[in-house]
Each structure stands twice: as C-alpha cells, then as structure tokens.
PDB file of C-alpha atoms in Angstrom:
ATOM      1  CA  MET A   1     -15.031  20.017  13.127  1.00 60.00           C
ATOM      2  CA  SER A   2     -15.582  17.586  15.985  1.00 61.00           C
ATOM      3  CA  GLY A   3     -12.888  17.043  18.597  1.00 64.00           C
ATOM      4  CA  ASP A   4     -11.471  13.914  16.941  1.00 79.00           C
ATOM      5  CA  GLU A   5     -11.544  15.348  13.411  1.00 84.00           C
ATOM      6  CA  HIS A   6      -8.414  16.962  12.018  1.00 84.00           C
ATOM      7  CA  LYS A   7      -7.377  18.386   8.671  1.00 88.00           C
ATOM      8  CA  VAL A   8      -4.997  16.305   6.537  1.00 87.00           C
ATOM      9  CA  LEU A   9      -5.022  18.286   3.291  1.00 88.00           C
ATOM     10  CA  ASP A  10      -6.150  21.796   2.353  1.00 91.00           C
ATOM     11  CA  ALA A  11      -5.586  22.816  -1.271  1.00 91.00           C
ATOM     12  CA  SER A  12      -7.141  24.777  -4.072  1.00 93.00           C
ATOM     13  CA  GLY A  13      -8.550  22.702  -6.901  1.00 91.00           C
ATOM     14  CA  ASP A  14     -11.373  21.981  -9.286  1.00 92.00           C
ATOM     15  CA  PHE A  15     -14.152  19.426  -9.470  1.00 93.00           C
ATOM     16  CA  GLN A  16     -16.886  18.379 -11.846  1.00 91.00           C
ATOM     17  CA  TYR A  17     -19.798  15.942 -11.697  1.00 92.00           C
ATOM     18  CA  VAL A  18     -19.823  13.487 -14.599  1.00 88.00           C
ATOM     19  CA  VAL A  19     -22.609  11.212 -13.289  1.00 87.00           C
ATOM     20  CA  ARG A  20     -25.479  12.302 -11.045  1.00 89.00           C
ATOM     21  CA  GLU A  21     -27.834   9.739  -9.539  1.00 88.00           C
ATOM     22  CA  GLY A  22     -26.854   7.243 -12.185  1.00 86.00           C
ATOM     23  CA  GLU A  23     -27.344   9.569 -15.151  1.00 88.00           C
ATOM     24  CA  PRO A  24     -24.370  10.928 -17.154  1.00 87.00           C
ATOM     25  CA  VAL A  25     -24.054  14.709 -17.057  1.00 86.00           C
ATOM     26  CA  ALA A  26     -24.526  15.981 -20.601  1.00 86.00           C
ATOM     27  CA  ASP A  27     -22.090  18.877 -20.400  1.00 86.00           C
ATOM     28  CA  PRO A  28     -19.889  18.551 -17.283  1.00 86.00           C
ATOM     29  CA  LYS A  29     -18.059  21.712 -16.288  1.00 89.00           C
ATOM     30  CA  TRP A  30     -15.166  22.289 -13.926  1.00 91.00           C
ATOM     31  CA  GLN A  31     -15.839  24.381 -10.848  1.00 93.00           C
ATOM     32  CA  SER A  32     -13.076  25.893  -8.708  1.00 94.00           C
ATOM     33  CA  CYS A  33     -13.081  25.017  -5.036  1.00 94.00           C
ATOM     34  CA  ARG A  34     -11.125  24.830  -1.843  1.00 94.00           C
ATOM     35  CA  LEU A  35     -10.508  21.126  -1.355  1.00 93.00           C
ATOM     36  CA  ILE A  36     -10.340  20.084   2.292  1.00 93.00           C
ATOM     37  CA  VAL A  37      -9.640  16.507   3.329  1.00 92.00           C
ATOM     38  CA  THR A  38      -9.913  15.517   6.988  1.00 90.00           C
ATOM     39  CA  ASN A  39      -9.624  12.113   8.595  1.00 87.00           C
ATOM     40  CA  LYS A  40     -13.431  11.929   8.430  1.00 88.00           C
ATOM     41  CA  ARG A  41     -14.540  13.460   5.132  1.00 91.00           C
ATOM     42  CA  VAL A  42     -13.886  15.430   1.952  1.00 93.00           C
ATOM     43  CA  VAL A  43     -15.226  18.981   1.816  1.00 94.00           C
ATOM     44  CA  LEU A  44     -15.698  20.846  -1.483  1.00 94.00           C
ATOM     45  CA  ALA A  45     -15.887  24.513  -0.478  1.00 95.00           C
ATOM     46  CA  THR A  46     -17.097  27.061  -3.058  1.00 94.00           C
ATOM     47  CA  ASN A  47     -18.607  30.543  -2.936  1.00 92.00           C
ATOM     48  CA  ASP A  48     -22.009  28.852  -2.835  1.00 90.00           C
ATOM     49  CA  GLY A  49     -21.256  26.824   0.269  1.00 93.00           C
ATOM     50  CA  LYS A  50     -19.650  23.589   1.417  1.00 94.00           C
ATOM     51  CA  THR A  51     -20.356  20.037   0.280  1.00 93.00           C
ATOM     52  CA  PRO A  52     -19.105  17.510   2.875  1.00 94.00           C
ATOM     53  CA  ILE A  53     -18.779  13.845   1.829  1.00 93.00           C
ATOM     54  CA  PRO A  54     -17.930  11.224   4.510  1.00 92.00           C
ATOM     55  CA  HIS A  55     -15.111   8.822   3.615  1.00 90.00           C
ATOM     56  CA  SER A  56     -17.434   5.896   4.289  1.00 88.00           C
ATOM     57  CA  ASN A  57     -19.564   7.008   1.291  1.00 91.00           C
ATOM     58  CA  ILE A  58     -16.619   7.362  -1.125  1.00 90.00           C
ATOM     59  CA  SER A  59     -14.769   4.796  -3.209  1.00 86.00           C
ATOM     60  CA  VAL A  60     -11.876   5.374  -5.605  1.00 84.00           C
ATOM     61  CA  PRO A  61     -12.526   2.863  -8.406  1.00 78.00           C
ATOM     62  CA  ASP A  62      -9.581   1.041  -9.984  1.00 66.00           C
ATOM     63  CA  GLU A  63     -11.395   1.316 -13.305  1.00 60.00           C
ATOM     64  CA  PRO A  64     -13.511   4.442 -13.794  1.00 54.00           C
ATOM     65  CA  ASP A  65     -17.208   4.150 -14.506  1.00 53.00           C
ATOM     66  CA  ALA A  66     -18.082   3.733 -18.175  1.00 52.00           C
ATOM     67  CA  ALA A  67     -19.814   7.109 -18.047  1.00 52.00           C
ATOM     68  CA  VAL A  68     -16.562   8.892 -17.161  1.00 60.00           C
ATOM     69  CA  PRO A  69     -15.041  10.571 -20.231  1.00 58.00           C
ATOM     70  CA  GLU A  70     -11.919   8.931 -21.640  1.00 63.00           C
ATOM     71  CA  ASP A  71     -10.037  12.243 -21.695  1.00 64.00           C
ATOM     72  CA  VAL A  72      -9.841  12.588 -17.910  1.00 66.00           C
ATOM     73  CA  PRO A  73      -6.947  14.970 -17.114  1.00 69.00           C
ATOM     74  CA  PRO A  74      -3.849  13.096 -15.933  1.00 73.00           C
ATOM     75  CA  GLY A  75      -3.951  14.716 -12.485  1.00 76.00           C
ATOM     76  CA  ALA A  76      -7.658  14.143 -11.852  1.00 85.00           C
ATOM     77  CA  THR A  77      -8.985  11.543  -9.429  1.00 88.00           C
ATOM     78  CA  VAL A  78     -12.313   9.751  -9.861  1.00 88.00           C
ATOM     79  CA  LEU A  79     -14.493   9.585  -6.737  1.00 90.00           C
ATOM     80  CA  SER A  80     -17.623   7.430  -6.684  1.00 89.00           C
ATOM     81  CA  VAL A  81     -20.300   8.400  -4.168  1.00 91.00           C
ATOM     82  CA  GLY A  82     -23.120   5.901  -4.480  1.00 88.00           C
ATOM     83  CA  ASP A  83     -24.537   6.362  -7.997  1.00 88.00           C
ATOM     84  CA  THR A  84     -22.795   9.723  -8.418  1.00 91.00           C
ATOM     85  CA  VAL A  85     -19.315  10.135  -9.924  1.00 89.00           C
ATOM     86  CA  LEU A  86     -17.150  13.241  -9.775  1.00 90.00           C
ATOM     87  CA  LEU A  87     -13.644  14.202 -10.823  1.00 91.00           C
ATOM     88  CA  VAL A  88     -11.343  16.088  -8.454  1.00 92.00           C
ATOM     89  CA  ASP A  89      -8.155  17.854  -9.507  1.00 90.00           C
ATOM     90  CA  ALA A  90      -6.098  19.301  -6.644  1.00 89.00           C
ATOM     91  CA  SER A  91      -3.510  21.976  -7.399  1.00 82.00           C
ATOM     92  CA  ASN A  92       0.074  21.341  -6.284  1.00 82.00           C
ATOM     93  CA  VAL A  93      -0.751  17.805  -5.100  1.00 84.00           C
ATOM     94  CA  SER A  94       1.240  15.270  -7.115  1.00 81.00           C
ATOM     95  CA  ASP A  95      -0.876  12.225  -6.189  1.00 84.00           C
ATOM     96  CA  PHE A  96      -4.250  13.188  -4.747  1.00 87.00           C
ATOM     97  CA  ALA A  97      -5.513   9.577  -4.783  1.00 86.00           C
ATOM     98  CA  PHE A  98      -2.620   8.528  -2.517  1.00 87.00           C
ATOM     99  CA  GLU A  99      -3.100  11.507  -0.202  1.00 86.00           C
ATOM    100  CA  TYR A 100      -6.849  10.912  -0.073  1.00 89.00           C
ATOM    101  CA  ARG A 101      -6.361   7.291   0.953  1.00 89.00           C
ATOM    102  CA  ARG A 102      -3.801   8.324   3.554  1.00 88.00           C
ATOM    103  CA  ALA A 103      -6.390  10.739   4.956  1.00 87.00           C
ATOM    104  CA  THR A 104      -9.063   8.046   5.270  1.00 87.00           C
ATOM    105  CA  LEU A 105      -6.668   6.060   7.480  1.00 92.00           C
ATOM    106  CA  GLN A 106      -4.729   8.747   9.357  1.00 89.00           C
ATOM    107  CA  GLY A 107      -5.312   8.330  13.082  1.00 89.00           C
ATOM    108  CA  GLU A 108      -8.070   5.781  12.486  1.00 90.00           C
ATOM    109  CA  VAL A 109      -8.512   2.729  14.693  1.00 94.00           C
ATOM    110  CA  ILE A 110      -8.377  -0.391  12.540  1.00 96.00           C
ATOM    111  CA  LEU A 111      -7.811  -4.074  13.295  1.00 97.00           C
ATOM    112  CA  ALA A 112      -4.358  -5.648  13.118  1.00 97.00           C
ATOM    113  CA  ARG A 113      -2.753  -9.043  13.686  1.00 96.00           C
ATOM    114  CA  HIS A 114       1.015  -8.714  14.102  1.00 95.00           C
ATOM    115  CA  PRO A 115       3.126 -10.590  13.410  1.00 94.00           C
ATOM    116  CA  ALA A 116       0.708 -12.973  11.714  1.00 95.00           C
ATOM    117  CA  VAL A 117       3.526 -14.739   9.835  1.00 92.00           C
ATOM    118  CA  VAL A 118       7.263 -14.830  10.583  1.00 91.00           C
ATOM    119  CA  GLY A 119       9.669 -16.268   8.013  1.00 82.00           C
ATOM    120  CA  GLY A 120       6.791 -17.998   6.261  1.00 83.00           C
ATOM    121  CA  VAL A 121       5.551 -19.638   9.493  1.00 89.00           C
ATOM    122  CA  ILE A 122       2.014 -18.793  10.646  1.00 92.00           C
ATOM    123  CA  GLN A 123       1.951 -17.510  14.219  1.00 94.00           C
ATOM    124  CA  ASP A 124      -0.999 -19.333  15.778  1.00 92.00           C
ATOM    125  CA  ASP A 125      -0.759 -17.292  18.975  1.00 93.00           C
ATOM    126  CA  ALA A 126      -1.061 -13.945  17.181  1.00 94.00           C
ATOM    127  CA  GLU A 127      -4.425 -12.347  17.952  1.00 94.00           C
ATOM    128  CA  TRP A 128      -6.444  -9.576  16.358  1.00 97.00           C
ATOM    129  CA  SER A 129      -6.294  -6.275  18.172  1.00 96.00           C
ATOM    130  CA  LYS A 130      -7.353  -2.693  17.679  1.00 96.00           C
ATOM    131  CA  ALA A 131      -4.533  -0.469  16.398  1.00 97.00           C
ATOM    132  CA  ARG A 132      -4.295   3.217  15.565  1.00 96.00           C
ATOM    133  CA  PHE A 133      -2.862   3.722  12.055  1.00 95.00           C
ATOM    134  CA  ARG A 134      -0.560   6.526  10.959  1.00 93.00           C
ATOM    135  CA  LEU A 135       1.441   7.083   7.787  1.00 92.00           C
ATOM    136  CA  ASP A 136       3.908   9.964   8.157  1.00 89.00           C
ATOM    137  CA  ASP A 137       6.975  10.596   5.985  1.00 85.00           C
ATOM    138  CA  ASP A 138       6.524   7.181   4.318  1.00 88.00           C
ATOM    139  CA  GLU A 139       6.675   5.457   7.728  1.00 94.00           C
ATOM    140  CA  VAL A 140       3.770   3.237   8.779  1.00 95.00           C
ATOM    141  CA  ARG A 141       3.075   3.090  12.511  1.00 96.00           C
ATOM    142  CA  LEU A 142       0.544   0.869  14.266  1.00 96.00           C
ATOM    143  CA  GLN A 143      -0.059   1.815  17.894  1.00 96.00           C
ATOM    144  CA  PHE A 144      -1.589  -0.947  19.994  1.00 95.00           C
ATOM    145  CA  PRO A 145      -3.452  -0.659  23.321  1.00 93.00           C
ATOM    146  CA  GLY A 146      -1.070  -0.735  26.253  1.00 88.00           C
ATOM    147  CA  GLY A 147       1.701   1.157  24.489  1.00 88.00           C
ATOM    148  CA  GLY A 148       3.004  -1.479  22.078  1.00 90.00           C
ATOM    149  CA  SER A 149       3.670  -0.510  18.464  1.00 93.00           C
ATOM    150  CA  THR A 150       5.207  -1.651  15.204  1.00 94.00           C
ATOM    151  CA  VAL A 151       6.862   0.629  12.666  1.00 94.00           C
ATOM    152  CA  PHE A 152       8.042  -0.031   9.105  1.00 94.00           C
ATOM    153  CA  ASP A 153       8.777   1.967   5.961  1.00 92.00           C
ATOM    154  CA  ILE A 154       6.032   1.748   3.359  1.00 92.00           C
ATOM    155  CA  ASP A 155       8.756   1.259   0.728  1.00 89.00           C
ATOM    156  CA  ASP A 156       9.792  -1.909   2.603  1.00 89.00           C
ATOM    157  CA  VAL A 157       6.528  -3.651   1.712  1.00 91.00           C
ATOM    158  CA  GLY A 158       7.371  -6.641  -0.490  1.00 87.00           C
ATOM    159  CA  THR A 159       4.003  -8.231  -1.256  1.00 88.00           C
ATOM    160  CA  ILE A 160       0.345  -7.770  -0.392  1.00 92.00           C
ATOM    161  CA  GLU A 161      -2.546 -10.205  -0.589  1.00 93.00           C
ATOM    162  CA  THR A 162      -6.232  -9.497  -0.003  1.00 95.00           C
ATOM    163  CA  GLY A 163      -8.885 -12.028   0.925  1.00 94.00           C
ATOM    164  CA  GLU A 164     -11.816 -12.783   3.192  1.00 95.00           C
ATOM    165  CA  SER A 165     -11.325 -14.226   6.668  1.00 93.00           C
ATOM    166  CA  SER A 166     -12.925 -14.442  10.093  1.00 93.00           C
ATOM    167  CA  VAL A 167     -11.885 -11.463  12.208  1.00 94.00           C
ATOM    168  CA  LEU A 168     -13.141 -11.304  15.801  1.00 92.00           C
ATOM    169  CA  GLY A 169     -16.138 -13.426  14.860  1.00 91.00           C
ATOM    170  CA  ASP A 170     -17.086 -11.503  11.704  1.00 93.00           C
ATOM    171  CA  GLN A 171     -16.253 -12.226   8.071  1.00 95.00           C
ATOM    172  CA  ARG A 172     -14.136  -9.317   6.870  1.00 95.00           C
ATOM    173  CA  THR A 173     -11.727  -8.314   4.134  1.00 96.00           C
ATOM    174  CA  VAL A 174      -8.115  -8.814   5.287  1.00 97.00           C
ATOM    175  CA  VAL A 175      -5.070  -7.132   3.732  1.00 97.00           C
ATOM    176  CA  GLU A 176      -1.899  -9.195   4.287  1.00 96.00           C
ATOM    177  CA  VAL A 177       1.206  -6.980   4.152  1.00 95.00           C
ATOM    178  CA  GLU A 178       4.722  -8.486   3.972  1.00 92.00           C
ATOM    179  CA  HIS A 179       7.655  -6.411   5.245  1.00 92.00           C
ATOM    180  CA  THR A 180      10.694  -6.803   7.490  1.00 88.00           C
ATOM    181  CA  ASP A 181      10.794  -6.257  11.240  1.00 87.00           C
ATOM    182  CA  GLU A 182      13.491  -4.659  13.391  1.00 85.00           C
ATOM    183  CA  GLU A 183      15.421  -7.960  13.354  1.00 84.00           C
ATOM    184  CA  GLY A 184      15.455  -8.072   9.552  1.00 81.00           C
ATOM    185  CA  ARG A 185      13.019 -11.004   9.399  1.00 84.00           C
ATOM    186  CA  SER A 186      10.341 -11.279   6.725  1.00 86.00           C
ATOM    187  CA  VAL A 187       7.028 -10.918   8.541  1.00 92.00           C
ATOM    188  CA  GLU A 188       3.400 -10.369   7.635  1.00 94.00           C
ATOM    189  CA  THR A 189       1.065  -7.926   9.315  1.00 96.00           C
ATOM    190  CA  HIS A 190      -2.609  -8.602   8.644  1.00 97.00           C
ATOM    191  CA  LEU A 191      -4.944  -5.596   8.604  1.00 97.00           C
ATOM    192  CA  SER A 192      -8.718  -5.211   8.518  1.00 97.00           C
ATOM    193  CA  GLY A 193     -11.476  -2.775   9.456  1.00 94.00           C
ATOM    194  CA  MET A 194     -14.392  -1.021   7.798  1.00 91.00           C
ATOM    195  CA  PRO A 195     -14.743  -1.470   4.009  1.00 90.00           C
ATOM    196  CA  HIS A 196     -13.358   2.010   3.250  1.00 88.00           C
ATOM    197  CA  HIS A 197     -10.377   1.210   5.506  1.00 93.00           C
ATOM    198  CA  THR A 198      -9.470  -2.010   3.712  1.00 94.00           C
ATOM    199  CA  GLU A 199      -9.998  -0.427   0.294  1.00 91.00           C
ATOM    200  CA  ALA A 200      -7.579   2.353   1.220  1.00 91.00           C
ATOM    201  CA  LEU A 201      -5.039  -0.068   2.737  1.00 95.00           C
ATOM    202  CA  GLU A 202      -5.057  -2.280  -0.349  1.00 93.00           C
ATOM    203  CA  ALA A 203      -4.670   0.736  -2.648  1.00 90.00           C
ATOM    204  CA  LEU A 204      -1.886   2.381  -0.613  1.00 90.00           C
ATOM    205  CA  PHE A 205       0.298  -0.705  -0.292  1.00 92.00           C
ATOM    206  CA  GLY A 206      -0.622  -1.960  -3.766  1.00 89.00           C
ATOM    207  CA  ALA A 207       0.543   1.300  -5.344  1.00 86.00           C
ATOM    208  CA  VAL A 208       3.964   0.858  -3.708  1.00 85.00           C
ATOM    209  CA  VAL A 209       4.370  -2.727  -4.947  1.00 84.00           C
ATOM    210  CA  GLU A 210       3.059  -2.015  -8.447  1.00 81.00           C
ATOM    211  CA  GLY A 211       5.216   1.082  -8.795  1.00 76.00           C
ATOM    212  CA  ARG A 212       8.436  -0.906  -8.743  1.00 67.00           C
ATOM    213  CA  GLU A 213      10.289  -1.983 -11.855  1.00 58.00           C
ATOM    214  CA  ASP A 214       9.640  -5.732 -11.829  1.00 58.00           C
ATOM    215  CA  ASP A 215       9.581  -6.568 -15.537  1.00 60.00           C
ATOM    216  CA  TYR A 216      12.895  -8.436 -15.376  1.00 69.00           C
ATOM    217  CA  GLU A 217      12.478 -12.133 -16.139  1.00 76.00           C
ATOM    218  CA  LEU A 218      14.538 -14.279 -13.777  1.00 80.00           C
ATOM    219  CA  SER A 219      16.593 -17.201 -15.049  1.00 85.00           C
ATOM    220  CA  GLU A 220      16.110 -20.548 -13.322  1.00 86.00           C
ATOM    221  CA  MET A 221      19.339 -20.154 -11.315  1.00 89.00           C
ATOM    222  CA  GLU A 222      18.500 -16.554 -10.369  1.00 86.00           C
ATOM    223  CA  SER A 223      15.117 -17.758  -9.117  1.00 85.00           C
ATOM    224  CA  GLN A 224      16.838 -20.445  -7.045  1.00 87.00           C
ATOM    225  CA  VAL A 225      19.173 -17.877  -5.488  1.00 85.00           C
ATOM    226  CA  LEU A 226      16.336 -15.447  -4.706  1.00 82.00           C
ATOM    227  CA  MET A 227      14.213 -18.185  -3.147  1.00 83.00           C
ATOM    228  CA  ALA A 228      17.189 -19.355  -1.092  1.00 84.00           C
ATOM    229  CA  LEU A 229      17.802 -15.815   0.192  1.00 83.00           C
ATOM    230  CA  TYR A 230      14.093 -15.504   0.948  1.00 76.00           C
ATOM    231  CA  SER A 231      14.269 -18.756   2.947  1.00 77.00           C
ATOM    232  CA  GLY A 232      17.194 -17.493   5.009  1.00 78.00           C
ATOM    233  CA  VAL A 233      20.166 -19.181   3.335  1.00 83.00           C
ATOM    234  CA  SER A 234      23.383 -17.256   4.051  1.00 82.00           C
ATOM    235  CA  PRO A 235      24.952 -15.584   0.990  1.00 80.00           C
ATOM    236  CA  PHE A 236      28.228 -17.256   1.987  1.00 83.00           C
ATOM    237  CA  GLU A 237      26.618 -20.722   1.706  1.00 87.00           C
ATOM    238  CA  MET A 238      24.755 -19.966  -1.504  1.00 87.00           C
ATOM    239  CA  ALA A 239      27.078 -21.670  -4.017  1.00 88.00           C
ATOM    240  CA  ASP A 240      26.876 -25.040  -2.243  1.00 90.00           C
ATOM    241  CA  PHE A 241      23.153 -24.680  -1.606  1.00 90.00           C
ATOM    242  CA  VAL A 242      22.147 -24.074  -5.230  1.00 88.00           C
ATOM    243  CA  GLY A 243      24.910 -26.234  -6.733  1.00 90.00           C
ATOM    244  CA  THR A 244      27.034 -23.725  -8.626  1.00 89.00           C
ATOM    245  CA  THR A 245      30.361 -21.917  -8.252  1.00 89.00           C
ATOM    246  CA  PRO A 246      31.086 -18.872  -6.062  1.00 87.00           C
ATOM    247  CA  ASP A 247      31.963 -16.866  -9.190  1.00 87.00           C
ATOM    248  CA  ASP A 248      28.608 -17.693 -10.755  1.00 89.00           C
ATOM    249  CA  VAL A 249      26.867 -16.633  -7.533  1.00 87.00           C
ATOM    250  CA  GLU A 250      28.802 -13.336  -7.605  1.00 87.00           C
ATOM    251  CA  GLU A 251      27.558 -12.703 -11.146  1.00 88.00           C
ATOM    252  CA  ILE A 252      23.994 -13.474 -10.105  1.00 86.00           C
ATOM    253  CA  TYR A 253      24.281 -11.109  -7.130  1.00 86.00           C
ATOM    254  CA  GLN A 254      25.492  -8.376  -9.481  1.00 85.00           C
ATOM    255  CA  THR A 255      22.526  -8.970 -11.792  1.00 85.00           C
ATOM    256  CA  LEU A 256      20.128  -8.856  -8.835  1.00 83.00           C
ATOM    257  CA  LEU A 257      21.775  -5.637  -7.662  1.00 82.00           C
ATOM    258  CA  ASP A 258      21.317  -4.153 -11.137  1.00 81.00           C
ATOM    259  CA  VAL A 259      17.591  -4.968 -11.230  1.00 77.00           C
ATOM    260  CA  GLY A 260      17.080  -3.689  -7.676  1.00 76.00           C
ATOM    261  CA  ALA A 261      16.207  -7.005  -6.030  1.00 77.00           C
ATOM    262  CA  VAL A 262      18.961  -6.954  -3.382  1.00 77.00           C
ATOM    263  CA  ASP A 263      21.015  -4.405  -1.458  1.00 77.00           C
ATOM    264  CA  LYS A 264      24.782  -4.627  -1.111  1.00 75.00           C
ATOM    265  CA  VAL A 265      25.935  -5.279   2.456  1.00 69.00           C
ATOM    266  CA  ARG A 266      29.689  -5.709   1.897  1.00 58.00           C
ATOM    267  CA  THR A 267      31.995  -5.196  -1.062  1.00 53.00           C
ATOM    268  CA  ARG A 268      32.020  -8.882  -2.006  1.00 50.00           C
ATOM    269  CA  THR A 269      29.748 -11.833  -1.478  1.00 56.00           C
ATOM    270  CA  GLU A 270      27.198 -10.521   1.018  1.00 68.00           C
ATOM    271  CA  VAL A 271      23.857  -9.082  -0.056  1.00 73.00           C
ATOM    272  CA  SER A 272      20.467  -8.767   1.605  1.00 76.00           C
ATOM    273  CA  LEU A 273      17.065  -9.226   0.019  1.00 74.00           C
ATOM    274  CA  ASN A 274      15.000  -6.026  -0.182  1.00 79.00           C
ATOM    275  CA  ALA A 275      11.275  -5.444  -0.690  1.00 79.00           C
ATOM    276  CA  GLN A 276      11.390  -5.847  -4.467  1.00 76.00           C
ATOM    277  CA  GLY A 277      13.499  -8.979  -4.135  1.00 76.00           C
ATOM    278  CA  ARG A 278      11.096 -10.490  -1.627  1.00 78.00           C
ATOM    279  CA  ASN A 279       8.260  -9.756  -4.023  1.00 77.00           C
ATOM    280  CA  MET A 280      10.160 -11.412  -6.905  1.00 77.00           C
ATOM    281  CA  ALA A 281      11.086 -14.389  -4.715  1.00 74.00           C
ATOM    282  CA  SER A 282       7.481 -14.801  -3.604  1.00 75.00           C
ATOM    283  CA  GLU A 283       6.310 -14.807  -7.230  1.00 74.00           C
ATOM    284  CA  ALA A 284       9.046 -17.297  -8.163  1.00 73.00           C
ATOM    285  CA  MET A 285       8.030 -19.606  -5.298  1.00 71.00           C
ATOM    286  CA  SER A 286       4.361 -19.412  -6.235  1.00 69.00           C
ATOM    287  CA  GLY A 287       5.303 -20.493  -9.762  1.00 64.00           C
ATOM    288  CA  GLU A 288       7.145 -23.603  -8.563  1.00 60.00           C
TER     289      GLU A 288
END
C-alpha cells in the first residue's frame, strides 16, 4: 500500500462474475476470497493472486444490470466495473454496500460548502472549500483547512437533494444534506467531488433517509404544526399560530411523537423537531 492508503475492511467472502466485457456469464460460480477494502480500492485476494479494483472504476447500481440473475442472495452486493458486473458477498458484514461506500470516502478530500443554508436562508457568503471526510461511529466529520470542522450524526440528516451546479468554476454534481448544527438550527451542507465521491455520498445519506418509517399520512393540521416547527415557531405559541386549542396541539404532539417526527423535551407542551420530522415537514412544504 502507498503511504496515504489504509485498510477500512478486511473480511472473508465470496464473489462471482455475472457479466464479463458486456457478455453474460453462462454459468457463474462463487469463488471464496479475502475481501480487502481500502480508501483507494477493493482487492479480491484468492490463492491464485490478487485482483485490485480502484474505487474510481466501480459503481454500485441502484438497479442491477438486466444480466444479473434475479435470485441474487440477500447479502450480496452488485459492483459494476465498466462493462463487467460482479457480485460480492462478505461474511459477517451486515451491510457491505454501506461499508464499501464509507470506504470510498474515508479520509478523502472532497469539496464542501458549509453552512450553505441556515433556517431556509441561502448563505451568499458561504464558499466552497476542500474538506477531509470521515464517518466514524455514525458521526460525520468534515475537517477544513486551517483547523475548522463541522460534526453531525448521520442519523440527524433530515433530507438530501442532488443536482448539478457550478463548483469552483466547474459543473459538478452537488449533494445537499440537511441536518442540525450545534445551535440546533436546521442547516444545509453542500458536498461535491469526483463522481465516485458524490455517488457514495448520495447513497450513504439516502439510505439513512429512506430507512426511516415515513409512511404516515399527515392530516392538514398536523402538516401545519410540523411546518410551523420547521419554521421556528415556539411550541408554546403553536395553538395561536395555527388557530386551534392547546389541547388539540397536545394531541397532535403526541401523534407526532408516536410516528417519530418529534422528540419530547419536557413532560408537557414542548417538543423539538428531529430528522424524520424535518424530512416530513420539508415534504409537506413542497406539496403546498
């Protein structure tokens, strides 16, 4: 390994090629391997040697290639390498796709704009900067030149959006991540970098948002309360703000607690919007 390359994952596993150079493999077979993932590449180590694959050559498709068999084992991950597709199944790794994406970003220098948005207000003076990315124990850390940093729990991410924008003079993919800062404000951190960086960022944060239980359908009044909380209205002023009674607001808070949209701050009346609630509020506002 080079001096700046370090191991992120080392596990036993199996792999098989299902497409080679664009042609489906007629009879794919699993082969045991030592599966090594560094911050630079994946290495499939067998008795016959090592096959290193740089992260920049790999994509993890949201929808597997049509040539991939439908009976892919539940624990297997599809990796596309150009016109070749292989399946990887790592032993004792509950979510290899997540760990692989973490590895592609761990210690990498990406581009960040923070805070790009505070309380829904775009920060015109926020500039793009290099930042070293780490994700340890579900805590995201961005280390900026000069010693500055920002830290937030990945579970605190409320919404993500992905689009194209001008970044330092180049048109790049930008991943917009909403979370709270140390003052409890809703902020957005915008992230960019090489294509394999932005693909991994979108997948990592997207998996957190999509993994929440958000099937509950809000009533009109519940939507109004969530949007008011999202906009910074005090829970104590909520009844007057949305035009209902304090008892009705208490019932709505209890419902929102039950569906996981808010966290209880005090025994009565006061609640605070959490990541799921901010996501629900954002969707409610976009539907207005």
